mmCIF file of C-alpha atoms in Angstrom:
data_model
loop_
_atom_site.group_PDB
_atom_site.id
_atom_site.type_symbol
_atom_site.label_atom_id
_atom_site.label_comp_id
_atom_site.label_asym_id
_atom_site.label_seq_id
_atom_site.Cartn_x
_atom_site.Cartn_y
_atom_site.Cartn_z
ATOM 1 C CA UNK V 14 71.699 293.770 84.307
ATOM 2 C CA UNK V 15 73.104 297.362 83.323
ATOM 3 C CA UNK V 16 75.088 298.348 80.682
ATOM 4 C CA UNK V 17 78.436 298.964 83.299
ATOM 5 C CA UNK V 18 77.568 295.796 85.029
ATOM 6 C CA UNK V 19 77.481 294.349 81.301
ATOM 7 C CA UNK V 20 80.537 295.357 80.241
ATOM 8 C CA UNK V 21 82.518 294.723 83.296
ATOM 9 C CA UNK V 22 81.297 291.016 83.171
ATOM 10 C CA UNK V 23 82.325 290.834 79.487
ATOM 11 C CA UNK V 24 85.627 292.567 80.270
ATOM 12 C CA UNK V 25 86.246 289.818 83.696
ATOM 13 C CA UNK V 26 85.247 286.648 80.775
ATOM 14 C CA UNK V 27 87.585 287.718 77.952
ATOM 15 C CA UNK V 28 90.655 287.966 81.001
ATOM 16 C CA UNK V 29 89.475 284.873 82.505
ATOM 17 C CA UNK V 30 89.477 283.137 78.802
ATOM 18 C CA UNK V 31 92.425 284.431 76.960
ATOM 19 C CA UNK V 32 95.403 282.916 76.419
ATOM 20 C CA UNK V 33 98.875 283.966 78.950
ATOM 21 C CA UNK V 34 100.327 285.568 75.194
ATOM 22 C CA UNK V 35 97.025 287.593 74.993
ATOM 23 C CA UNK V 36 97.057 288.230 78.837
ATOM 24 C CA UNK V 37 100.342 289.794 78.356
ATOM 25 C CA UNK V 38 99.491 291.970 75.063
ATOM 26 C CA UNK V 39 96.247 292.952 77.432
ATOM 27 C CA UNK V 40 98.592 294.266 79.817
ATOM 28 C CA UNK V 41 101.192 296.161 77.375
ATOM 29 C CA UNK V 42 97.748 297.644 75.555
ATOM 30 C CA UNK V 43 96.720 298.726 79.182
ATOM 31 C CA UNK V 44 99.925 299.953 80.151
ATOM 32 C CA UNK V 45 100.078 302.022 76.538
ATOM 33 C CA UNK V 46 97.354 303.605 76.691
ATOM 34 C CA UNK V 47 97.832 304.593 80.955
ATOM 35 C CA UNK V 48 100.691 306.580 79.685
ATOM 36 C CA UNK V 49 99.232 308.205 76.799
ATOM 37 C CA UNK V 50 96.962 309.331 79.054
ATOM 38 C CA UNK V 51 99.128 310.255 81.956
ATOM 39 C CA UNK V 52 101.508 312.121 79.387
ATOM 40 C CA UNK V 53 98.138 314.109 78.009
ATOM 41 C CA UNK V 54 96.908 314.959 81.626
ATOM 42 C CA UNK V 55 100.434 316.065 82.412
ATOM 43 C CA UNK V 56 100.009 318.260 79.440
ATOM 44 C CA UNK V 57 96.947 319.795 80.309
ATOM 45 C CA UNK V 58 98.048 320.622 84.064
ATOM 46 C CA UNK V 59 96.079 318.056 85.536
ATOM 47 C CA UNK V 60 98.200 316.635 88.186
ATOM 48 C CA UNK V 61 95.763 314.498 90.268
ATOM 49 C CA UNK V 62 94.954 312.270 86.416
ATOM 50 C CA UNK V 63 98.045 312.537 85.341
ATOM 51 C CA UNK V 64 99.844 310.739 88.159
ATOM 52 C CA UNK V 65 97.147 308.024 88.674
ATOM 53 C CA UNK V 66 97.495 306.727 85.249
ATOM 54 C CA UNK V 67 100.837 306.827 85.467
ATOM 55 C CA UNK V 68 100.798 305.001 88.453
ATOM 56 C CA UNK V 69 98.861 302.598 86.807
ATOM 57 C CA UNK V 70 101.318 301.871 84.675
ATOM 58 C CA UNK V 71 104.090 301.716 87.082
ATOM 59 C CA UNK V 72 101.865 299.045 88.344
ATOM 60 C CA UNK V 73 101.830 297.054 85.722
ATOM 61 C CA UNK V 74 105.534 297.504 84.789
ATOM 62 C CA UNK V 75 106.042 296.164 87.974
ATOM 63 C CA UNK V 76 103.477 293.369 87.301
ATOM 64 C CA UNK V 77 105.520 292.383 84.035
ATOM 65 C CA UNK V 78 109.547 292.729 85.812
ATOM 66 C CA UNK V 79 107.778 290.263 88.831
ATOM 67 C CA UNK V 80 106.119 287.368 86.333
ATOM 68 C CA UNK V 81 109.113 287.464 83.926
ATOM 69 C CA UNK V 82 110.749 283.919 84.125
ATOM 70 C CA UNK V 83 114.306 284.663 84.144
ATOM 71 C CA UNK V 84 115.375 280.710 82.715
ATOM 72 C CA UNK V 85 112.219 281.190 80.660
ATOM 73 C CA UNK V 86 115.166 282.182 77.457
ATOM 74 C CA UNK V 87 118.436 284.363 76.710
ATOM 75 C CA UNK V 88 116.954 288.041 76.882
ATOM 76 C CA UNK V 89 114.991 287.195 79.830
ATOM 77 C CA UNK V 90 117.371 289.427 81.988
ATOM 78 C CA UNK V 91 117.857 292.430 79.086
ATOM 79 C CA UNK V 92 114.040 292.774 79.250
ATOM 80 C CA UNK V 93 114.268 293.103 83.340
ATOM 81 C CA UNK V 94 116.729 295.344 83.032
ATOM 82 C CA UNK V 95 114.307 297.199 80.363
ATOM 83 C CA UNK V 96 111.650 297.439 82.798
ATOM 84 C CA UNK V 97 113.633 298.528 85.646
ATOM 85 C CA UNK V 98 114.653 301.108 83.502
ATOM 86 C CA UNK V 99 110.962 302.337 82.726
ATOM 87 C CA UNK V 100 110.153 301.744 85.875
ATOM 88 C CA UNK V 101 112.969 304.021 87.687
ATOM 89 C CA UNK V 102 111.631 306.890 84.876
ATOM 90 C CA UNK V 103 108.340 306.721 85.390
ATOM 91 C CA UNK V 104 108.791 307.168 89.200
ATOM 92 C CA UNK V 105 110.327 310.180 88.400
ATOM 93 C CA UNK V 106 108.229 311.651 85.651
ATOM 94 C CA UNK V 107 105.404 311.476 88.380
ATOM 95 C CA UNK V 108 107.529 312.964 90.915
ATOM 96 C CA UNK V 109 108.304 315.946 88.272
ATOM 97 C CA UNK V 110 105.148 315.634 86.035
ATOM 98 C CA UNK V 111 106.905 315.318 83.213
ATOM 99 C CA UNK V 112 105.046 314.400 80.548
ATOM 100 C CA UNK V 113 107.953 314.023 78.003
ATOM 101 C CA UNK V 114 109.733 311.471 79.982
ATOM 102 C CA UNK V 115 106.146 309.842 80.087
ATOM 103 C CA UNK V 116 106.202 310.125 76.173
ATOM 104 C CA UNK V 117 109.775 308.702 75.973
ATOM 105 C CA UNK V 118 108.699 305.094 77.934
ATOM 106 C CA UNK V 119 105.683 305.380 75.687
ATOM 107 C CA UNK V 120 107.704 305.441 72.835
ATOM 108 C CA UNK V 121 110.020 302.906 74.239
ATOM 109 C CA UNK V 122 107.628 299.946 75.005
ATOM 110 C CA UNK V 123 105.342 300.584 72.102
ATOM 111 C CA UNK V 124 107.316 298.557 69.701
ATOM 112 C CA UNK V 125 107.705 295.899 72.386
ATOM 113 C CA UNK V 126 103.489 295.679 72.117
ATOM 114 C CA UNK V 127 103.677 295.386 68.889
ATOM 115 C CA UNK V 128 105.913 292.215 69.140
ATOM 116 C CA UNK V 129 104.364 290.701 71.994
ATOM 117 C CA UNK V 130 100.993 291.100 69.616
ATOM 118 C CA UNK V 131 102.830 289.848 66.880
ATOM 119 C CA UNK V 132 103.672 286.804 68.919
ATOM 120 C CA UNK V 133 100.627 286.201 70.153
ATOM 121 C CA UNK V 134 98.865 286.481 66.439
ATOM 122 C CA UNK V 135 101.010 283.559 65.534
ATOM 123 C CA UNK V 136 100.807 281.491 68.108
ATOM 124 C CA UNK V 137 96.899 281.229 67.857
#
């Protein structure tokens, strides 16, 4: 087997085996890192890389608003409202590559990681 093939497989068991609180801190990490990307290729004038992370992490914005269970507890709907808040600016930081507004949802769901991780640490 080759190294990608390797490392994809590896990647594909640790999903399949984690836990739905390490899932989700997967997902924020994913998400974090999409826009510190997008914001950098935004920075650097490259459109094309810029907007597919960034839609990458629309994605899984989207991802997070759709799985939220909204009886799950009390700031169940504050936290959709979050999201369709990051959401509606990362649409249009793509539309105007914008890499500050990129940096401002970065900024704005990075402590939210850090709970979720928190969370999760405790829980295991």
């Amino acid at each position: 087997m080759t190294a990608p093939n390797l490392r994809d497989r590896y990647l594909q068991d640790a999903i399949n085996t984690a836990s739905p609180a390490k899932l989700l801190v997967m997902l924020y990490d994913r998400m974090i890192l999409d826009l510190g990307q997008g914001e950098e290729a935004f920075r650097n004038g490259d459109r094309e890389a810029g907007s597919a992370k960034v839609m990458h992490a629309q994605e899984i914005v989207l991802e997070l608003r759709t799985t939220l269970d909204m009886d799950a507890w009390d700031g169940a709907p504050g936290l959709a409202s979050l999201y369709g808040f990051v959401l509606t600016e990362l649409i249009g930081a793509n539309i105007a590559r914008d890499a500050d507004r990129v940096a401002s949802c970065r900024t704005l769901l990075e402590p939210l990681r850090d709970a979720w991780r928190e969370a999760a640490s405790a829980g295991t």
